[in-house]
Tab-separated table of C-alpha atoms in Angstrom:
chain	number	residue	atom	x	y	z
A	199	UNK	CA	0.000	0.000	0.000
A	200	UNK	CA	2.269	2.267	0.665
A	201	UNK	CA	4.779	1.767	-2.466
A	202	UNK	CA	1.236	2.363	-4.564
A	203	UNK	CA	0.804	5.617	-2.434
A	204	UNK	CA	4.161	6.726	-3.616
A	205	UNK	CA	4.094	5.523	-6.601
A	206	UNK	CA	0.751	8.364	-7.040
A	207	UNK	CA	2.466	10.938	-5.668
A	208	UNK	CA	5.096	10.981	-8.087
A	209	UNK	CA	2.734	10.632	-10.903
A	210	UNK	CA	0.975	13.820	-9.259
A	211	UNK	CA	4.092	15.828	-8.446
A	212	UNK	CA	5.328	14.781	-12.696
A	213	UNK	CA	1.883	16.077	-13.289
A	214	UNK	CA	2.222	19.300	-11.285
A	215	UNK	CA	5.659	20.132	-13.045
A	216	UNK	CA	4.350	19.194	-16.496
A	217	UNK	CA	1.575	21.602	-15.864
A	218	UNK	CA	3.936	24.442	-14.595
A	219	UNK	CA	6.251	24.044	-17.867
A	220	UNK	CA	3.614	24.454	-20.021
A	221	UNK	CA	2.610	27.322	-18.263
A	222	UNK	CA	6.198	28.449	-18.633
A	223	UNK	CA	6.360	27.745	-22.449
A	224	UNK	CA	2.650	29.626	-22.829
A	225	UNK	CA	3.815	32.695	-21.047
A	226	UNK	CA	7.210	32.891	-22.971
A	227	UNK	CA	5.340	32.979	-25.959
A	228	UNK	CA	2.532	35.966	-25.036
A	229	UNK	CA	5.332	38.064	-23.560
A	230	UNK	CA	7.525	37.488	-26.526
A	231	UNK	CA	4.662	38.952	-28.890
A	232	UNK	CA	3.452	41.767	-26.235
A	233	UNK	CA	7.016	43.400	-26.747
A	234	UNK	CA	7.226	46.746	-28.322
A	235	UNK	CA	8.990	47.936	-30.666
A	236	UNK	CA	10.602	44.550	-32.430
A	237	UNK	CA	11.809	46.005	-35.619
A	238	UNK	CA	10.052	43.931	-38.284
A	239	UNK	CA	7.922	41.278	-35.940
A	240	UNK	CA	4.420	41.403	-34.587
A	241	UNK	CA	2.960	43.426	-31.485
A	242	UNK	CA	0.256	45.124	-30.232
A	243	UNK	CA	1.452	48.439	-32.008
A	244	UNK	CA	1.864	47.220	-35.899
A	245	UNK	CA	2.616	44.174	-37.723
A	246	UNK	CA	3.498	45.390	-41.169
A	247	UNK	CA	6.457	43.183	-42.166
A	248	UNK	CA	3.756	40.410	-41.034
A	249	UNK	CA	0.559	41.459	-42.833
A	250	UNK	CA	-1.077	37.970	-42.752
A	251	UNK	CA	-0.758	38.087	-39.041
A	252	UNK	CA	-1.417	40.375	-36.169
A	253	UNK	CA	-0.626	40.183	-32.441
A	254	UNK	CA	-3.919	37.799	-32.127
A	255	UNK	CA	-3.081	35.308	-33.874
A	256	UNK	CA	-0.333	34.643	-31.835
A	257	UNK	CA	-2.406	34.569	-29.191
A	258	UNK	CA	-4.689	31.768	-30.771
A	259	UNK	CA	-1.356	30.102	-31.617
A	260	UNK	CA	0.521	30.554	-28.471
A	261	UNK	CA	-2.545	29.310	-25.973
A	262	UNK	CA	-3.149	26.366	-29.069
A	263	UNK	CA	0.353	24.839	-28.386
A	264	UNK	CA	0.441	24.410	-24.450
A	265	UNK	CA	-0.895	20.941	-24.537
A	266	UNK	CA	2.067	19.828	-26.894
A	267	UNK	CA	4.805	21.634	-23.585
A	268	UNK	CA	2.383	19.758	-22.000
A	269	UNK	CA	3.306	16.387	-23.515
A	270	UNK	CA	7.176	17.336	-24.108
A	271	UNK	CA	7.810	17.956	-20.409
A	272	UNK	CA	5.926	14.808	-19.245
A	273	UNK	CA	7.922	13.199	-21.868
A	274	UNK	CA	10.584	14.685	-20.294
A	275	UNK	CA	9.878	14.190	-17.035
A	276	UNK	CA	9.082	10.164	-17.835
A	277	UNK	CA	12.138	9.307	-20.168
A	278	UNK	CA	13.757	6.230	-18.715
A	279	UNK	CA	17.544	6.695	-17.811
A	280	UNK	CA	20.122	4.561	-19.724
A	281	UNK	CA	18.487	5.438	-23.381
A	282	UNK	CA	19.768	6.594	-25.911
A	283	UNK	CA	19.135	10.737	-25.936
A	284	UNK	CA	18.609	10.666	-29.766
A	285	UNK	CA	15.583	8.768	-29.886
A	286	UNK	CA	14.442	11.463	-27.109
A	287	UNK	CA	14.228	13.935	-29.670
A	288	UNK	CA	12.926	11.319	-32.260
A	289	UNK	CA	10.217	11.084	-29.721
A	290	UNK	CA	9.611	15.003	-29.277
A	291	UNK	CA	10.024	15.430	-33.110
A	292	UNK	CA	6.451	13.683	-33.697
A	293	UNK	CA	5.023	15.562	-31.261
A	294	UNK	CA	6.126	18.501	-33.018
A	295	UNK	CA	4.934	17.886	-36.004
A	296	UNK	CA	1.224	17.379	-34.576
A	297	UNK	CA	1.331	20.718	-32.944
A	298	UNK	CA	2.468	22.138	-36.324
A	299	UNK	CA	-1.093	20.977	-37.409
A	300	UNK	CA	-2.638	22.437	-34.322
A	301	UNK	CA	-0.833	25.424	-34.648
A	302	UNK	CA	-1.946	25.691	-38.244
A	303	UNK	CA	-5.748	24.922	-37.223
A	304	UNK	CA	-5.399	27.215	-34.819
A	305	UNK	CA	-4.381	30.664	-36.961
A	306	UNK	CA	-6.022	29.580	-40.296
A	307	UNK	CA	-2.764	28.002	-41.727
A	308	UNK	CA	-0.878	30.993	-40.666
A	309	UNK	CA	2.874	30.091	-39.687
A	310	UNK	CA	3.406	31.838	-36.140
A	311	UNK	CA	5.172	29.351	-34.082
A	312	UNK	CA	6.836	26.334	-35.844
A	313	UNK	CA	10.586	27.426	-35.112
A	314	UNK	CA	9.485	28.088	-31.478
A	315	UNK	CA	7.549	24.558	-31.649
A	316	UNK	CA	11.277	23.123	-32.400
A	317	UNK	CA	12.952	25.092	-30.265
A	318	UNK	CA	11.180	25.712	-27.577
A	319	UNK	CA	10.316	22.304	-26.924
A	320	UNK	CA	13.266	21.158	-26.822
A	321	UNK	CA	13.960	23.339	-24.045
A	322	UNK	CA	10.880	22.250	-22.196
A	323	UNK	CA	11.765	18.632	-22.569
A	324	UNK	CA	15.280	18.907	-21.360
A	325	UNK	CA	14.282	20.711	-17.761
A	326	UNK	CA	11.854	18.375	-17.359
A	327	UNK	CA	14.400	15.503	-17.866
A	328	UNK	CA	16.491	17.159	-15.624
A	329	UNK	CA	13.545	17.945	-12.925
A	330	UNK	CA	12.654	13.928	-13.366
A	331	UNK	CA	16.003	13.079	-12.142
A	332	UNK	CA	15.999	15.763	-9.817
A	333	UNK	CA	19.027	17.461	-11.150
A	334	UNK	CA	19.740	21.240	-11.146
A	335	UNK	CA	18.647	23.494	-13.883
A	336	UNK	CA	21.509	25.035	-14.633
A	337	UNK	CA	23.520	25.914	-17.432
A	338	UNK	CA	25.593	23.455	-17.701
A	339	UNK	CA	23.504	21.017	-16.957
A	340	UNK	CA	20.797	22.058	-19.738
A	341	UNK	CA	23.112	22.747	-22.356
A	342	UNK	CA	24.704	19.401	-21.406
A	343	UNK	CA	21.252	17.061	-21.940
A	344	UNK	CA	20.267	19.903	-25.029
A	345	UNK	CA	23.371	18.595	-26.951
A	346	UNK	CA	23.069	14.728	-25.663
A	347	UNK	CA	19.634	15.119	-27.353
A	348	UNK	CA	20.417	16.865	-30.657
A	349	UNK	CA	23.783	14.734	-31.051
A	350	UNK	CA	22.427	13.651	-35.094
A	351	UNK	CA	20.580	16.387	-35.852
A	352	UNK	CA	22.858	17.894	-38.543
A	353	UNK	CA	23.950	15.072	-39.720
A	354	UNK	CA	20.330	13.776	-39.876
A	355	UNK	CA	18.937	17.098	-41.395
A	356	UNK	CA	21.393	18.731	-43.321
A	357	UNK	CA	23.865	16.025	-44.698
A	358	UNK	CA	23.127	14.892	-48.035
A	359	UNK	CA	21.141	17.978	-49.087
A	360	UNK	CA	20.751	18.198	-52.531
A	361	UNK	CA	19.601	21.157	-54.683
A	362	UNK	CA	16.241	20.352	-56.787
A	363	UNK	CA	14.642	18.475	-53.828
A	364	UNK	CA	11.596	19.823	-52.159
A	365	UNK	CA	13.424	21.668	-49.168
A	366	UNK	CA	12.523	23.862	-46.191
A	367	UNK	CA	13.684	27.400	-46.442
A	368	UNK	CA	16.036	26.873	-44.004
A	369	UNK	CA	17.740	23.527	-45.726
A	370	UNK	CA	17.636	25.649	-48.765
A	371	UNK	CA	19.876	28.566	-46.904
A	372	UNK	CA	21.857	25.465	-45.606
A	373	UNK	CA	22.846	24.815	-49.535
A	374	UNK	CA	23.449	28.270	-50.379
A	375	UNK	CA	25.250	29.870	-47.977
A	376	UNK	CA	26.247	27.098	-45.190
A	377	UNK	CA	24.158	28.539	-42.938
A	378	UNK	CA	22.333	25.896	-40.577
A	379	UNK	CA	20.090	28.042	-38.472
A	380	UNK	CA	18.236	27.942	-35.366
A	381	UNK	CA	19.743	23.685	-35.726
A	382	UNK	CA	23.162	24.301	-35.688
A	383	UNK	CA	21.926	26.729	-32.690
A	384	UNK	CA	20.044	24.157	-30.999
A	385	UNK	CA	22.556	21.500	-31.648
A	386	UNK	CA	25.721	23.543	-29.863
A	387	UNK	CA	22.938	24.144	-26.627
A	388	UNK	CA	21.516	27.030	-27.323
A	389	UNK	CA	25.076	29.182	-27.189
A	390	UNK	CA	23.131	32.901	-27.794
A	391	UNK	CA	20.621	32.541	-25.392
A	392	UNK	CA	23.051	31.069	-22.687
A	393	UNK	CA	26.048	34.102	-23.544
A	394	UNK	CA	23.666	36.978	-24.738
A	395	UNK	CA	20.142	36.553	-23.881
A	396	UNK	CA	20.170	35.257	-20.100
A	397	UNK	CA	23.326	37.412	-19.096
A	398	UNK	CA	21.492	40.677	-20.631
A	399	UNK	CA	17.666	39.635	-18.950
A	400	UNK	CA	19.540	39.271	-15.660
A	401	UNK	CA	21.779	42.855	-16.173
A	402	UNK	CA	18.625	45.005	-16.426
A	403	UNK	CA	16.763	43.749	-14.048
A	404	UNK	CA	15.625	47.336	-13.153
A	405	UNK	CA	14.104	47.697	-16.235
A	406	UNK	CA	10.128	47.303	-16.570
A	407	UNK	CA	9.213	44.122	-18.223
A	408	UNK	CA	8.731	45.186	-21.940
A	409	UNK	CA	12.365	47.232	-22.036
A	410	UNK	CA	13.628	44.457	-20.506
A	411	UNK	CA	12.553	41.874	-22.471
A	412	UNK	CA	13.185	44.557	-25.487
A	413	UNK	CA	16.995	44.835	-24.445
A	414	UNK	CA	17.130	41.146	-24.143
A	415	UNK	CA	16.040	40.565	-27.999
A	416	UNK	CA	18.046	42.801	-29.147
A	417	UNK	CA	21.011	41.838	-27.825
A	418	UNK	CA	20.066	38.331	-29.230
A	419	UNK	CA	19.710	39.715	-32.832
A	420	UNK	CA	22.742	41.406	-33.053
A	421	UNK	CA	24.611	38.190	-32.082
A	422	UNK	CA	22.522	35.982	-34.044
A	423	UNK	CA	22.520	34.845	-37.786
A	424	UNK	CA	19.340	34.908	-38.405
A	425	UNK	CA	17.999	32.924	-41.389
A	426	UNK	CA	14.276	35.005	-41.599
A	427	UNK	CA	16.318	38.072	-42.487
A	428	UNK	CA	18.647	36.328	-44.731
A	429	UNK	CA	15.338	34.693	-46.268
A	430	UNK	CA	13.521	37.891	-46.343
A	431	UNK	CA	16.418	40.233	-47.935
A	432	UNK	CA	17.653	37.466	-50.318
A	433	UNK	CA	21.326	37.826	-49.387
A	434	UNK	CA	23.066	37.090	-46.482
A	435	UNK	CA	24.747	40.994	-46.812
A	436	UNK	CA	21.917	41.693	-44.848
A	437	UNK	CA	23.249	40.280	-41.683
A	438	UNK	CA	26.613	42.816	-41.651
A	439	UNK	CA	23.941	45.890	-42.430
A	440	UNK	CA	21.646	43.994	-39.249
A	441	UNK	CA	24.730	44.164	-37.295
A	442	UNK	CA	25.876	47.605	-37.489
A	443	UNK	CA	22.390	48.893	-36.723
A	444	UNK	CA	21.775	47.600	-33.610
A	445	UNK	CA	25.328	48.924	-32.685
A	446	UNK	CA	24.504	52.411	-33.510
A	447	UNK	CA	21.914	51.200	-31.245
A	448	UNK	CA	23.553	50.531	-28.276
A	449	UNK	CA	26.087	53.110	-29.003
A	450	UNK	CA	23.094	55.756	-28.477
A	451	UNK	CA	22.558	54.030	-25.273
A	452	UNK	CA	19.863	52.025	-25.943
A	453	UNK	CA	16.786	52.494	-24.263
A	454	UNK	CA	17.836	54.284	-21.652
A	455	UNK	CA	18.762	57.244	-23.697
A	456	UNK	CA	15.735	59.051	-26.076
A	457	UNK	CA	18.218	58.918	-28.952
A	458	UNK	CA	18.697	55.170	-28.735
A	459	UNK	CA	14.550	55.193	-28.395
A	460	UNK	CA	14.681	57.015	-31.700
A	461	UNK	CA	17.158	55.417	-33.504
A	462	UNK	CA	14.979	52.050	-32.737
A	463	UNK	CA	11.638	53.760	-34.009
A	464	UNK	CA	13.202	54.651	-36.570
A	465	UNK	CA	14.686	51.305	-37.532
A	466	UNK	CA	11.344	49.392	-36.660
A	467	UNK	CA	9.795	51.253	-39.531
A	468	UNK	CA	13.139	50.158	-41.486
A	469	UNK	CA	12.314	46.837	-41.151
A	470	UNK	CA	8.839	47.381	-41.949
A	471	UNK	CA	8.886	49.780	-44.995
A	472	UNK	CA	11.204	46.766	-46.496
A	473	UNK	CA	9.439	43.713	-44.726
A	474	UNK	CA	12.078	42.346	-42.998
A	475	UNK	CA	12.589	40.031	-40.072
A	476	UNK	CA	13.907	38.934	-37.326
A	477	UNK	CA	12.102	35.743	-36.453
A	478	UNK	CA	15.031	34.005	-35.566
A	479	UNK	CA	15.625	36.632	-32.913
A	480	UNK	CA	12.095	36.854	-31.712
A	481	UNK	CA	12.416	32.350	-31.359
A	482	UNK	CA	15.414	32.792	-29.190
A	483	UNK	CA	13.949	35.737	-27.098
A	484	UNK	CA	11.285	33.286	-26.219
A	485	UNK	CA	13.697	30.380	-25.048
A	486	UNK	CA	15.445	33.006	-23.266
A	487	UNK	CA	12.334	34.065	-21.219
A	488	UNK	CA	11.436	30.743	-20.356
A	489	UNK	CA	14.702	29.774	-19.051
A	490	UNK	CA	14.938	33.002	-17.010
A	491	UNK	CA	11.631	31.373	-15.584
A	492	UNK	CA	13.233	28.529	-14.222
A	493	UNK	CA	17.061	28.448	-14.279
A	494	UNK	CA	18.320	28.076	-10.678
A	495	UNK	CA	21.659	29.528	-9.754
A	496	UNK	CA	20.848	33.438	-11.018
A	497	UNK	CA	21.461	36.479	-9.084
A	498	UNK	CA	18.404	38.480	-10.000
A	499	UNK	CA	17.828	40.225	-6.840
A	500	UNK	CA	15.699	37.698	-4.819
A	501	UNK	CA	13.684	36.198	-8.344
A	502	UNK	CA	14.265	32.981	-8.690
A	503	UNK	CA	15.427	32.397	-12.364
């Protein structure tokens, strides 16, 4: 009797922690989209470089997706130890591709969320698997099962590529200009969130919550080569002009300084004027809020991150 009342507490407390990741993962998401001003990407404010969206449909497809955290973090959470991390992500992978079709459902075949889908649950999977064995959620210790995970990926994606196949836009950058994208990110553990995006979230933490997050994404995009622009612009030029705004940028002070507000305003209408993006960016931004939610170890002035 009392092994079977143990044995239902775990399954509640898995349940519990599944429950709070997808909460996590939802909440990443909103606040990602609810940040103003993202040159080029959806919020509240405007959306032209997006014109088939606006900032509710990623609300449809943001609350849509929390049963698949759901199911990644109990997958997480139940993965047996001993196997084989690859078929982990095998595992995840088919989830993924059924929330692509909810997703889809969800914003009238509207693509919102499918790199966060990829990336994002991979994330939510490996602090669950770390939270199932009781482990620390720390740096090293996510990057460490991120990369046990993800150990085929490229070679399972991207080798053997061939031009005249029917190919995903980022494969198709892959072929062109060696790029591999938000994989060769995900593969290496997530590097730019871990160096750019958690280190700047956790540096202005007297910033209000939108600046913040603001500071945080931009940061990301200027160390990030992101394939939407590249895709967008049609040359990968694009990413040295990218680069030297968001210096000027920071140069100017960033947001603290009403020059640095300008200078973004100004570039935000840029990016829109020549429909640009920085999805890329805006995926990472998202891992890098939900990680702030739960990474132990940080200094952020009594929040536990």
């Amino acid at each position: 009797m009392a092994k079977l009342i143990d044995e239902a507490t775990a399954a509640n407390q898995r349940g519990t922690v599944a429950e709070q990741l997808a909460d996590q993962a939802v909440k990443a998401m909103l606040n990602e989209v609810v940040t103003w001003p993202k040159p080029g990407l959806v919020d509240p404010v405007e959306h032209r470089a997006h014109p088939d969206m606006d900032v509710f449909t990623f609300i449809q497809s943001a609350t849509s997706l929390r049963p698949y955290f759901k199911r990644a973090a109990t997958a997480g959470l139940n993965f047996p130890t001993g196997q084989p991390a690859p078929l982990f992500f095998n595992q995840l992978r088919l989830l993924g591709q059924r929330a692509e079709t909810t997703m889809f459902k969800a914003t009238a075949g509207v693509n919102t969320h499918k790199g966060t889908i990829f990336s994002l649950g991979i994330l939510t999977e490996a602090v669950a698997t770390l939270r199932g064995r009781q482990l620390p959620v720390t740096q090293l210790n996510v990057q460490r099962v991120v990369k046990e995970m993800l150990a085929n990926l490229l070679a399972t994606d991207l080798d053997g590529l061939k031009h005249g196949q029917q190919l995903t836009a980022g494969e198709r950058q892959y072929l062109a200009y060696g790029q591999t994208g938000i994989r060769g990110e995900a593969a290496s553990g997530f590097p730019t969130v871990f160096k750019y995006g958690l280190p700047t979230w956790r540096a202005n933490w007297g910033m209000n919550q939108n600046d913040r997050q603001l500071t945080s994404f931009l940061k990301i995009a200027r160390h990030t080569d992101d394939t939407t622009l590249v895709k967008r612009a049609g040359d990968p030029a694009i990413l040295a002009w990218k680069d030297q705004q968001l210096d000027r940028f920071f140069e100017l002070g960033g947001l603290t300084t009403k020059q640095g507000r300008q200078f973004l305003v100004n570039l935000e209408k840029d990016f829109s004027d020549r429909h640009l993006s920085l999805g890329g960016a805006a995926d990472l931004l998202i891992a890098t809020i939900f990680l702030a939610s739960g990474m132990e170890g940080d200094n952020d002035h009594g929040t536990k991150n």
